[in-house]
Short mmCIF file of C-alpha atoms in Angstrom, two decimals:
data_model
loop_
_atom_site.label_atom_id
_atom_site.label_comp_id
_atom_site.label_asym_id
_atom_site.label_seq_id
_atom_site.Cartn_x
_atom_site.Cartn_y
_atom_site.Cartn_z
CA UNK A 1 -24.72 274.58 124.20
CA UNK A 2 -26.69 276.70 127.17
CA UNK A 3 -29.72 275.72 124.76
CA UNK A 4 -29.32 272.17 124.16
CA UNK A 5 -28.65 271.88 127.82
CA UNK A 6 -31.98 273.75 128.58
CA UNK A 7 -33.85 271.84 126.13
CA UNK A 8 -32.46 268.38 127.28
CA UNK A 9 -33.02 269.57 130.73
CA UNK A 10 -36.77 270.16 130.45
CA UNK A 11 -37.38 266.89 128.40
CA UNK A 12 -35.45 265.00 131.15
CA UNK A 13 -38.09 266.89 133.63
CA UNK A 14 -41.18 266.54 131.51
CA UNK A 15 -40.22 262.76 131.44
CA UNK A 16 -40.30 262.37 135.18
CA UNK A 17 -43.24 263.38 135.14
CA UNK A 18 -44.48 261.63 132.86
CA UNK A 19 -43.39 258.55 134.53
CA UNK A 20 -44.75 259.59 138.04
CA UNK A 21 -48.39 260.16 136.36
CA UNK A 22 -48.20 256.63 135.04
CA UNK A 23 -46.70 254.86 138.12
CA UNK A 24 -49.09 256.94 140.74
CA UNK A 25 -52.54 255.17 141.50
CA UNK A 26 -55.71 257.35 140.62
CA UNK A 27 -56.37 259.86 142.96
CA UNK A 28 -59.66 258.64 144.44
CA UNK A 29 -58.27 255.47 145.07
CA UNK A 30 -56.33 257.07 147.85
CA UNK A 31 -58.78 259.34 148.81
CA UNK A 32 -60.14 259.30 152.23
CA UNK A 33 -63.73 259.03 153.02
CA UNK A 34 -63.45 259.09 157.16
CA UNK A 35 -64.13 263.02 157.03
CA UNK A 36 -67.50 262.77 155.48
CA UNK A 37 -70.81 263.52 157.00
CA UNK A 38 -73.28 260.56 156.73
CA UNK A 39 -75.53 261.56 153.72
CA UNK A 40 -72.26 262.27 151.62
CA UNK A 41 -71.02 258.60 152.99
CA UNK A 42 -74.00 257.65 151.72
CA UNK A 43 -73.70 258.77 148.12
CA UNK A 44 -70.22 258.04 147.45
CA UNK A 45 -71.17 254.04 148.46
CA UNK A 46 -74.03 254.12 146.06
CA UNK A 47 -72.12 255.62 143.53
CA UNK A 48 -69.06 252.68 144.17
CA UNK A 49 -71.82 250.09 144.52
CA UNK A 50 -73.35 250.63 141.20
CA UNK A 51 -69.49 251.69 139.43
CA UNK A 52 -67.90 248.61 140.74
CA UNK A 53 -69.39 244.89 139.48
CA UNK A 54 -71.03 243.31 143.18
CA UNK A 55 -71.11 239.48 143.92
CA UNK A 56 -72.62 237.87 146.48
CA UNK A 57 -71.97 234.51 147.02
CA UNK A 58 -75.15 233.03 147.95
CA UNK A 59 -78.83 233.85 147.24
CA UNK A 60 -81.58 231.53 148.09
CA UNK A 61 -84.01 232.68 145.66
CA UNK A 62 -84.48 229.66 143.37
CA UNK A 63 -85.53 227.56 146.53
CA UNK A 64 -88.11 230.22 147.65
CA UNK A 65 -89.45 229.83 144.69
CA UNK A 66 -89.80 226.58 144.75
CA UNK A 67 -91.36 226.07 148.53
CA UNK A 68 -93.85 228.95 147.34
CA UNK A 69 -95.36 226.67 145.17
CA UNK A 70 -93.47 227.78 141.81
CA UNK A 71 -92.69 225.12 139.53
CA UNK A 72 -92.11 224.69 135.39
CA UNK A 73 -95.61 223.66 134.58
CA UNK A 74 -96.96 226.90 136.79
CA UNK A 75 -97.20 230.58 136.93
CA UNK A 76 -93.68 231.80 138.58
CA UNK A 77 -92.69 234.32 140.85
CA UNK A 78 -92.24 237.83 138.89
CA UNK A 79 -89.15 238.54 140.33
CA UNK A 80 -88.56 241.14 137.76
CA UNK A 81 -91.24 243.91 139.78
CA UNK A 82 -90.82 244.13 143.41
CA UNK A 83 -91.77 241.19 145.21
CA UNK A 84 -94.12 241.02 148.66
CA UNK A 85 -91.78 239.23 151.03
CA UNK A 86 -88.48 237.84 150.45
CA UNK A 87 -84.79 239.77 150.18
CA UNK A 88 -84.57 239.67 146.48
CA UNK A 89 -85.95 240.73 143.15
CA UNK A 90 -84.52 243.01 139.74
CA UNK A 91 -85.71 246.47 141.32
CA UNK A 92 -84.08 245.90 144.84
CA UNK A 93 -81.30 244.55 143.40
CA UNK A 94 -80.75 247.94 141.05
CA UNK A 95 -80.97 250.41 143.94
CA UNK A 96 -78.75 248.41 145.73
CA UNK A 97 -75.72 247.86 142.85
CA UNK A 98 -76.29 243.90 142.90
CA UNK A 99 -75.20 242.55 139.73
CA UNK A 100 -74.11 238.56 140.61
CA UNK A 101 -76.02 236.99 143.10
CA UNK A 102 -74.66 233.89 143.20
CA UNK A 103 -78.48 231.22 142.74
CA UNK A 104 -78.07 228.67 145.27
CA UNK A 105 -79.35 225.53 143.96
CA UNK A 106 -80.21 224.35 147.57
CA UNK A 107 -80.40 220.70 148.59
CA UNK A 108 -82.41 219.87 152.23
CA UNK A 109 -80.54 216.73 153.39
CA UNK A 110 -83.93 214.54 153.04
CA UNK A 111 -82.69 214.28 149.70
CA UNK A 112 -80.05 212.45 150.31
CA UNK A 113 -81.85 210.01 152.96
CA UNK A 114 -84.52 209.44 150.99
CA UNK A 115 -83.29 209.90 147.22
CA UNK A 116 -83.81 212.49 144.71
CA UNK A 117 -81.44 214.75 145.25
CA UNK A 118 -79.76 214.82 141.79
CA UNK A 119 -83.81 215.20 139.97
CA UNK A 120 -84.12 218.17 142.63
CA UNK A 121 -81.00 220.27 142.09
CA UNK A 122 -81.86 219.80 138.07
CA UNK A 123 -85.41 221.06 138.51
CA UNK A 124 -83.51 224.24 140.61
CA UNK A 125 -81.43 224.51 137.61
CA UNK A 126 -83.89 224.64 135.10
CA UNK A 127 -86.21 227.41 137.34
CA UNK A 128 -83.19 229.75 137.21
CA UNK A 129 -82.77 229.40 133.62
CA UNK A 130 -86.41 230.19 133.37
CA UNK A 131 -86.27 233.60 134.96
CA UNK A 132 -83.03 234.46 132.48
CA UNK A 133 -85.39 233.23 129.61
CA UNK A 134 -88.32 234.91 130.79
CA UNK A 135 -87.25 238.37 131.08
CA UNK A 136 -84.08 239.03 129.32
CA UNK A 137 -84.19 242.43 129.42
CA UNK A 138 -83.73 242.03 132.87
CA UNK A 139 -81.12 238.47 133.81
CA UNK A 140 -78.67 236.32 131.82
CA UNK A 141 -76.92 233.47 132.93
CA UNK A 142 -73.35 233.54 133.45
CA UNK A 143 -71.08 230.88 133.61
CA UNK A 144 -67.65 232.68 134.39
CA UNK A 145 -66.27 236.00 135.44
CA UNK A 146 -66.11 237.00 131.55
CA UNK A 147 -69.81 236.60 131.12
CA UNK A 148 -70.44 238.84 134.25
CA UNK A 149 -68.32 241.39 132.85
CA UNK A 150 -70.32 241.37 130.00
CA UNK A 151 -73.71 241.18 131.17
CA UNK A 152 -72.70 243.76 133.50
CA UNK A 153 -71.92 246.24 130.28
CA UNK A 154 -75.20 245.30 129.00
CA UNK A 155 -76.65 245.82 132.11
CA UNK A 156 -78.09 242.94 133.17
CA UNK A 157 -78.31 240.84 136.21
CA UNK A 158 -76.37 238.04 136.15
CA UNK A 159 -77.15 234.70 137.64
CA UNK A 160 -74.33 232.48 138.51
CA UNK A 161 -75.59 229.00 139.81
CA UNK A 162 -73.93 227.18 143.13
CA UNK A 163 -75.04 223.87 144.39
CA UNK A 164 -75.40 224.08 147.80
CA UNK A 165 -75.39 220.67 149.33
CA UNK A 166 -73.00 217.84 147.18
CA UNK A 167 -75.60 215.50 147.50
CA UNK A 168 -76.58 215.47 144.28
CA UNK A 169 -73.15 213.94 143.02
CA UNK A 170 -74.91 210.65 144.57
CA UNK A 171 -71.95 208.18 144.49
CA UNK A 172 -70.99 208.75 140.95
CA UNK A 173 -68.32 210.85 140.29
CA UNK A 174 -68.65 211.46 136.69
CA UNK A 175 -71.97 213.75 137.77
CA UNK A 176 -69.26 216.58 138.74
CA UNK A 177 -68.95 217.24 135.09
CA UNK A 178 -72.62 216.67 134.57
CA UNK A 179 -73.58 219.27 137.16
CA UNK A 180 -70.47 221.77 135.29
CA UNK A 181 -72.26 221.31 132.51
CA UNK A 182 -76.03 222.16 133.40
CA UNK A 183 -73.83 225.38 134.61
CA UNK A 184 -72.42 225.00 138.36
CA UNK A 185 -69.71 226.85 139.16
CA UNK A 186 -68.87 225.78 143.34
CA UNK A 187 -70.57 223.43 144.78
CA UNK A 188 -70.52 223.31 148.72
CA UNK A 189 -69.90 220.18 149.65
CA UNK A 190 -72.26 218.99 152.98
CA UNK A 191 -75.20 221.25 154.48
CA UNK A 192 -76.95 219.99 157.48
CA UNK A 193 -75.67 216.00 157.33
CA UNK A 194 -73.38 214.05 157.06
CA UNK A 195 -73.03 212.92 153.56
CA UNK A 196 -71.15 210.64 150.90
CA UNK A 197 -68.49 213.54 150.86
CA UNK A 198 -67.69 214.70 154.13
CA UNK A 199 -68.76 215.77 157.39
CA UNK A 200 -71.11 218.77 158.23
CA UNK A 201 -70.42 221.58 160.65
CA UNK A 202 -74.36 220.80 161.90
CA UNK A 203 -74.14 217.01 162.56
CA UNK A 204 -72.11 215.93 165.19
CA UNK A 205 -71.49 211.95 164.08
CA UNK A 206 -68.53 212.50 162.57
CA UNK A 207 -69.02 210.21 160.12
CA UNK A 208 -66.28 210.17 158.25
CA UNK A 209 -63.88 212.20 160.28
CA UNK A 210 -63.51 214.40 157.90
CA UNK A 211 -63.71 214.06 154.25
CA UNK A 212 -64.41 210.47 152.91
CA UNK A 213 -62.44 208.64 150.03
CA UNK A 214 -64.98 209.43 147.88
CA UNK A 215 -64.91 213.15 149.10
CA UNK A 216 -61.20 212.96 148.34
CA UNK A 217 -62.13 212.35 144.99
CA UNK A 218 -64.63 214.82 144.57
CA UNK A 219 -62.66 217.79 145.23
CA UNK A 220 -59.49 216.62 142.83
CA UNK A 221 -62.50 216.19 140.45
CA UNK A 222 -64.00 219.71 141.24
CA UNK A 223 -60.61 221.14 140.50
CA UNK A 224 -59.90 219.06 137.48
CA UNK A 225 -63.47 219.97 135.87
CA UNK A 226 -62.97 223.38 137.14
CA UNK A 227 -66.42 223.80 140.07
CA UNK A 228 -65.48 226.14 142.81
CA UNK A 229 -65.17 223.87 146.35
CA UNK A 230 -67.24 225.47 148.87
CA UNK A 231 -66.20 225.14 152.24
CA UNK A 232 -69.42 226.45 153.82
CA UNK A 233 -71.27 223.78 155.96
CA UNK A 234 -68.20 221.64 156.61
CA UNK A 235 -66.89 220.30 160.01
CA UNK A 236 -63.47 221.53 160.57
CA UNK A 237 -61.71 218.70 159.89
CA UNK A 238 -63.17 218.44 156.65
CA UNK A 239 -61.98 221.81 155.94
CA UNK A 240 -58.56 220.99 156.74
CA UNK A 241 -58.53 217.70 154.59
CA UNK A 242 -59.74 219.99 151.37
CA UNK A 243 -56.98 222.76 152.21
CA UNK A 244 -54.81 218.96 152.12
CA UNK A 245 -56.13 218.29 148.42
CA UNK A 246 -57.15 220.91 146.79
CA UNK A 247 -54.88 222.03 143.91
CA UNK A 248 -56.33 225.83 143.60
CA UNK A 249 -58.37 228.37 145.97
CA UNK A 250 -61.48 228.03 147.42
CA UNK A 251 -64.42 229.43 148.94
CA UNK A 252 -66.27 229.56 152.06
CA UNK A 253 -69.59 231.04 150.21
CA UNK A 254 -71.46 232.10 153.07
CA UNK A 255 -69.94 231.74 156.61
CA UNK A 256 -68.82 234.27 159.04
CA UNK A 257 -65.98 234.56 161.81
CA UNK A 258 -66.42 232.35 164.88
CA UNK A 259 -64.74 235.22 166.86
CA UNK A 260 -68.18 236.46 167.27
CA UNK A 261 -70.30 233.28 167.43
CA UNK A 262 -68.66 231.44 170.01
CA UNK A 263 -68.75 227.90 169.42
CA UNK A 264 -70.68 228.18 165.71
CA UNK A 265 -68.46 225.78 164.05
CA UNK A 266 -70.83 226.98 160.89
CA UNK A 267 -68.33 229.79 160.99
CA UNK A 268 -64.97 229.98 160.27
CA UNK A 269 -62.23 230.09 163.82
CA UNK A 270 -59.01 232.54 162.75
CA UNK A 271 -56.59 229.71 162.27
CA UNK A 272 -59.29 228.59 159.70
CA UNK A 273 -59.29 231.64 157.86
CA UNK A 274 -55.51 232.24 158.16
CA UNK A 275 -55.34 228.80 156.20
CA UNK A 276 -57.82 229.87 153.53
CA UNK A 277 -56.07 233.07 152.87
CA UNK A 278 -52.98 231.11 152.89
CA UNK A 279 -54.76 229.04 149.71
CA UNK A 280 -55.47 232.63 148.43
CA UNK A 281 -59.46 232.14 148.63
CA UNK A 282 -62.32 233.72 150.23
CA UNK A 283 -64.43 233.90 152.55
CA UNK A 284 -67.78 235.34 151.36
CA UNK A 285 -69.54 237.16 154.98
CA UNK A 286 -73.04 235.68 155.45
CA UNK A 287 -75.64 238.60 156.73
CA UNK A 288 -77.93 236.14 159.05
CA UNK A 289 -78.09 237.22 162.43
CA UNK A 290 -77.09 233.57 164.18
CA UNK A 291 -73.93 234.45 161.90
CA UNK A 292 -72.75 237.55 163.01
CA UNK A 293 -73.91 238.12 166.64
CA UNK A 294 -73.41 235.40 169.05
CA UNK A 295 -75.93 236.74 171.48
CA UNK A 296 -78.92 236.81 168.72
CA UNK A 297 -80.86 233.59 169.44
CA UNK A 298 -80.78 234.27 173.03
CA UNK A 299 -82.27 237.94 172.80
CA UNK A 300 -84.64 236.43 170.14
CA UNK A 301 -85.55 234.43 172.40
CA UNK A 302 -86.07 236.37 175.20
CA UNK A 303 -88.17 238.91 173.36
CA UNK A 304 -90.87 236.02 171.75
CA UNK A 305 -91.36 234.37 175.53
CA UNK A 306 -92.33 238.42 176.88
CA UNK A 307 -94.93 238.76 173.86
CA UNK A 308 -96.41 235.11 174.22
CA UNK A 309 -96.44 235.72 177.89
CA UNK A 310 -97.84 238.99 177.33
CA UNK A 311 -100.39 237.82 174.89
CA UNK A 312 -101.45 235.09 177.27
CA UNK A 313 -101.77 238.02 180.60
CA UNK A 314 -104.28 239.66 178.13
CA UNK A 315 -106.05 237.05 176.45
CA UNK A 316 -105.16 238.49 173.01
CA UNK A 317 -104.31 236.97 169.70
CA UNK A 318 -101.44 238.57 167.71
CA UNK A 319 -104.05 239.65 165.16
CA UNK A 320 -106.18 242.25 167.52
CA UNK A 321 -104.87 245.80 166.81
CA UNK A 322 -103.92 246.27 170.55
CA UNK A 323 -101.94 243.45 170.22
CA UNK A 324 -100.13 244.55 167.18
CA UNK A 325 -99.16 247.99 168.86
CA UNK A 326 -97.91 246.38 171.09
CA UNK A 327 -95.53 243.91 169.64
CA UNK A 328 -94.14 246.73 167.55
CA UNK A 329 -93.83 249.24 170.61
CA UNK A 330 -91.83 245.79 172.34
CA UNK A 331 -89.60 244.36 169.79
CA UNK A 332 -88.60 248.11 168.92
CA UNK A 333 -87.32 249.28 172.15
CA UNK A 334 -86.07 245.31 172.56
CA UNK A 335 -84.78 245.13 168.99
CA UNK A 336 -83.02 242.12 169.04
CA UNK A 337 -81.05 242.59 165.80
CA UNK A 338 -77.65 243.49 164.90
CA UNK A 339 -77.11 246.44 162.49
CA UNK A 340 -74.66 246.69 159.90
CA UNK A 341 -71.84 247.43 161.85
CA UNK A 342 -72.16 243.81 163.12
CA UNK A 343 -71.46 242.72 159.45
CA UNK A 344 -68.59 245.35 158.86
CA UNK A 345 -67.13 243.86 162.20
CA UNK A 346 -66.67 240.91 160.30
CA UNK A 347 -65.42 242.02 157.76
CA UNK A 348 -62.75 244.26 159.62
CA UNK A 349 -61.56 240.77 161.27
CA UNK A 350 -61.16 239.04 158.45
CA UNK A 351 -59.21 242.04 157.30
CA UNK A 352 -56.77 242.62 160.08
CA UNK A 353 -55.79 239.00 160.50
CA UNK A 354 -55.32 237.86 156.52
CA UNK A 355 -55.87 241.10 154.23
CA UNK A 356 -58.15 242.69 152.44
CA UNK A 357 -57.75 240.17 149.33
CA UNK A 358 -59.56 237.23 151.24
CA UNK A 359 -62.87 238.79 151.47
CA UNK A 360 -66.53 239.16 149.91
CA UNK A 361 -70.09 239.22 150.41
CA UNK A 362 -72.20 236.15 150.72
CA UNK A 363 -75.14 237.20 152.29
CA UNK A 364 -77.89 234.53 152.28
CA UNK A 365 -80.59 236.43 151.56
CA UNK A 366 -83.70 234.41 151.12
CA UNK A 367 -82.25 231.81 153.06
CA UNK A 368 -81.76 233.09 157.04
CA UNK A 369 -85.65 234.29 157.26
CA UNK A 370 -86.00 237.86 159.41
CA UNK A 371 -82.67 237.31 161.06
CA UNK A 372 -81.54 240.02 158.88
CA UNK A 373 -79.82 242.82 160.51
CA UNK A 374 -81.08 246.04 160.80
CA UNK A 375 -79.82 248.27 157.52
CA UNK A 376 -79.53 244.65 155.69
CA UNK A 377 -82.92 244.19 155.10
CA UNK A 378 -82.69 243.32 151.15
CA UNK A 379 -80.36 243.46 148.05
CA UNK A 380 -81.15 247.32 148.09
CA UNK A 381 -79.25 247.64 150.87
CA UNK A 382 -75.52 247.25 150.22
CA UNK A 383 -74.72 250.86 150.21
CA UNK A 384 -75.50 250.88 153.67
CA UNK A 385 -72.52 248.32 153.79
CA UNK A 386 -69.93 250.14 151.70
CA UNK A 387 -70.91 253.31 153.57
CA UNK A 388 -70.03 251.69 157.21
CA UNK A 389 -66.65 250.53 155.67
CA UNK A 390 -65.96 253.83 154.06
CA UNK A 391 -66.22 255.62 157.31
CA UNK A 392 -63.83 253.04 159.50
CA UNK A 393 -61.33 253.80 156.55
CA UNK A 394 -61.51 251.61 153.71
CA UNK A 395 -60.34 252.99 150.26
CA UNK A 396 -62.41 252.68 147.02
CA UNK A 397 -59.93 249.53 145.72
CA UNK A 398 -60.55 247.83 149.26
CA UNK A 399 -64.33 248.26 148.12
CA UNK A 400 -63.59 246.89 144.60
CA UNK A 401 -61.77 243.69 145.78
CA UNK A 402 -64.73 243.11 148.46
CA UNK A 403 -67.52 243.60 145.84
CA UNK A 404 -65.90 241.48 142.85
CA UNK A 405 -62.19 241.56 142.60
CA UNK A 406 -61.52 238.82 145.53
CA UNK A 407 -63.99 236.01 143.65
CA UNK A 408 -63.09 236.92 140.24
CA UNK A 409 -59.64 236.31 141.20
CA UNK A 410 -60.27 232.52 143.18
CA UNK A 411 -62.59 232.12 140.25
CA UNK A 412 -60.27 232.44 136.99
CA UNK A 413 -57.65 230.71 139.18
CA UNK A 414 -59.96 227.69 138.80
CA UNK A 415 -60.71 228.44 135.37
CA UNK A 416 -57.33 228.72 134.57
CA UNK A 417 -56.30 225.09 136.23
CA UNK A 418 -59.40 223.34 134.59
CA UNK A 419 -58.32 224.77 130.83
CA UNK A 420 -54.49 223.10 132.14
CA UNK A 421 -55.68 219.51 132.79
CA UNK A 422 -58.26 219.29 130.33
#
């Protein structure tokens, strides 16, 4: 008996244990990072960025391309060697863990006074194909979170296609599925006007108040065809009427928290952002430096009218060596752009008043110029990112759900509804 009870005793034990090993997270999920000095932050967040599958929400590459003169019939941008100018190409994009920068298939507004839009956004479309085709060693297409998993394993880029600007739906609402089908997966829904859809954080005519009918209409057919809604560019109110409609999460693509930018309705305000989280969706932190530091334009400002004043004292050009020292000497000691920390800032607010599930990166790079800040130059430079966030305390699955796990999630959700009502 003193056996059986010794036996049964240490399979009871082993069997605890056994169920504590299962239950308990992974150890370096837990582990803590604050203790670290900088160039061992600095490894671990490489490491995580190139472990963990990145998204950011919006790239403006396909446009740059086009304004630089890049079209179908000519020779286009290698974006597969590093590039002279710009935030993107394959290289950067490697050293910095980027795997799914969202292609913004970017609409100016002219378009939609003057016409066109719809024959612009497809020739957009078919230049982002063309870098997949053209080196497929290097980029694929993806068209859900599945095909970013697996172009990830093969390790290639991955380029996911937005429409930034719904102008191209015209006033025909079957073109929602059109536009799913040449491969859109969210589609913000104004940009700088005013359009057929709603009203635009940037144009104060209120046109509709809000979304229009049609707008209405658009978004119950965004969710029914299953296209992302974007909430990037809107006026408040026509944020709140999508939160009114929509039937699944959605996105804010590339905006930042109006806590910082005073005023910037571009951005979201905290009741804003309390509402998204409420819809479980995301808001994707844009980079630019208008976004993140309310006191940007102003010391941008300041610094240009010293060095034209300057310039003007001495009767130089910018081009004449002395000239050149000096504008570098200047705008160094008068830097007028925010770091890194300004970006994890934002992120740490979004954070502390919904949770670390309502969260990613949308950095428009290519599309906010040298507004950049400082340590978030280019794509190489997410590290630099995960690294700040590491050291204020954030744990590698806080890491995970900013890089990927937050869109994926908002992302098969919409999936998931399309695949019900079709």
């Amino acid at each position: 008996m003193k056996t059986n009870f010794k036996i049964s005793t240490l399979i009871g034990f082993l069997g605890v244990c056994f169920l504590m090993s299962c239950s308990a997270a992974p150890a370096d999920q837990d582990e803590e990072y604050t203790d670290l000095s900088e160039d061992e932050l600095h490894d671990v967040a490489r490491k995580m960025a190139h472990e963990f599958i990145m998204v950011d929400g919006h790239v403006d590459l396909p446009y740059r391309m086009k304004v630089g003169g890049f079209t179908l019939q000519r020779e286009m941008l290698d974006v597969s060697e590093r590039t002279d100018g710009g935030n993107f190409d394959y290289p950067r994009a490697k050293e910095g863990g980027l795997d799914a920068p969202f292609m913004s298939i970017y609409i100016p507004a002219s378009y939609q006074e003057n016409g066109g839009a719809k024959v612009f956004a497809d020739s957009l479309i078919k230049m982002t194909e063309r870098i997949a085709v053209t080196w497929p060693d290097k980029f694929a297409m993806a068209y859900s979170p599945a095909d970013i998993k697996r172009n990830f394993e093969k390790g290639l880029i991955s380029l996911p296609m937005g429409m930034e600007n719904g102008a191209p739906l015209e006033d025909n609402i079957s073109n929602v599925k059109y536009f799913y089908d040449q491969g859109i997966r969210y589609i913000t829904l104004t940009h700088g006007k005013d359009n057929l859809i709603g009203d635009s954080s940037y144009d104060d005519a209120a046109t509709h108040g809000g979304l229009s009918e049609y707008g209405e209409e658009v978004v119950r057919e965004m969710n029914r065809v299953g296209i992302m809604v974007d909430i990037s560019h809107v006026s408040d109110n026509t944020f709140y009427d999508v939160m009114d409609i929509t039937s699944v999460p959605v996105i804010a693509s590339h905006s930042s928290a109006r806590k910082f930018t005073p005023g910037f309705e571009r951005n979201m305000d905290d009741e804003m952002i309390r509402r998204l989280a409420k819809n479980n969706g995301v808001i994707m932190i844009n980079f630019g430096g208008s976004f993140i530091d309310g006191d940007y334009q102003e010391k941008t400002n300041e610094v240009r009218e010293h060095i034209v004043n300057w310039l003007a004292e001495k009767n130089l050009s910018r081009n004449d060596p002395e000239a050149q020292a000096y504008i570098t000497a200047y705008s160094a000691k008068h830097n007028p752009f925010p770091d890194v920390k300004k970006v994890a800032d934002h992120i740490d607010h979004v954070v502390a008043i919904a949770g670390i599930d309502y969260v990613g990166l949308g950095s428009d790079y290519d599309g906010v110029g040298d507004s950049l800040p400082t340590g978030l130059k280019d794509v190489s430079m997410y590290p630099n990112l995960i690294a700040e966030l590491l050291k204020r305390g954030y744990k590698k699955a806080d890491i995970e759900k900013l890089c990927s796990g937050n869109i994926f999630r908002v992302w098969k959700a919409v999936e998931d509804f399309a695949a019900q009502e079709g």
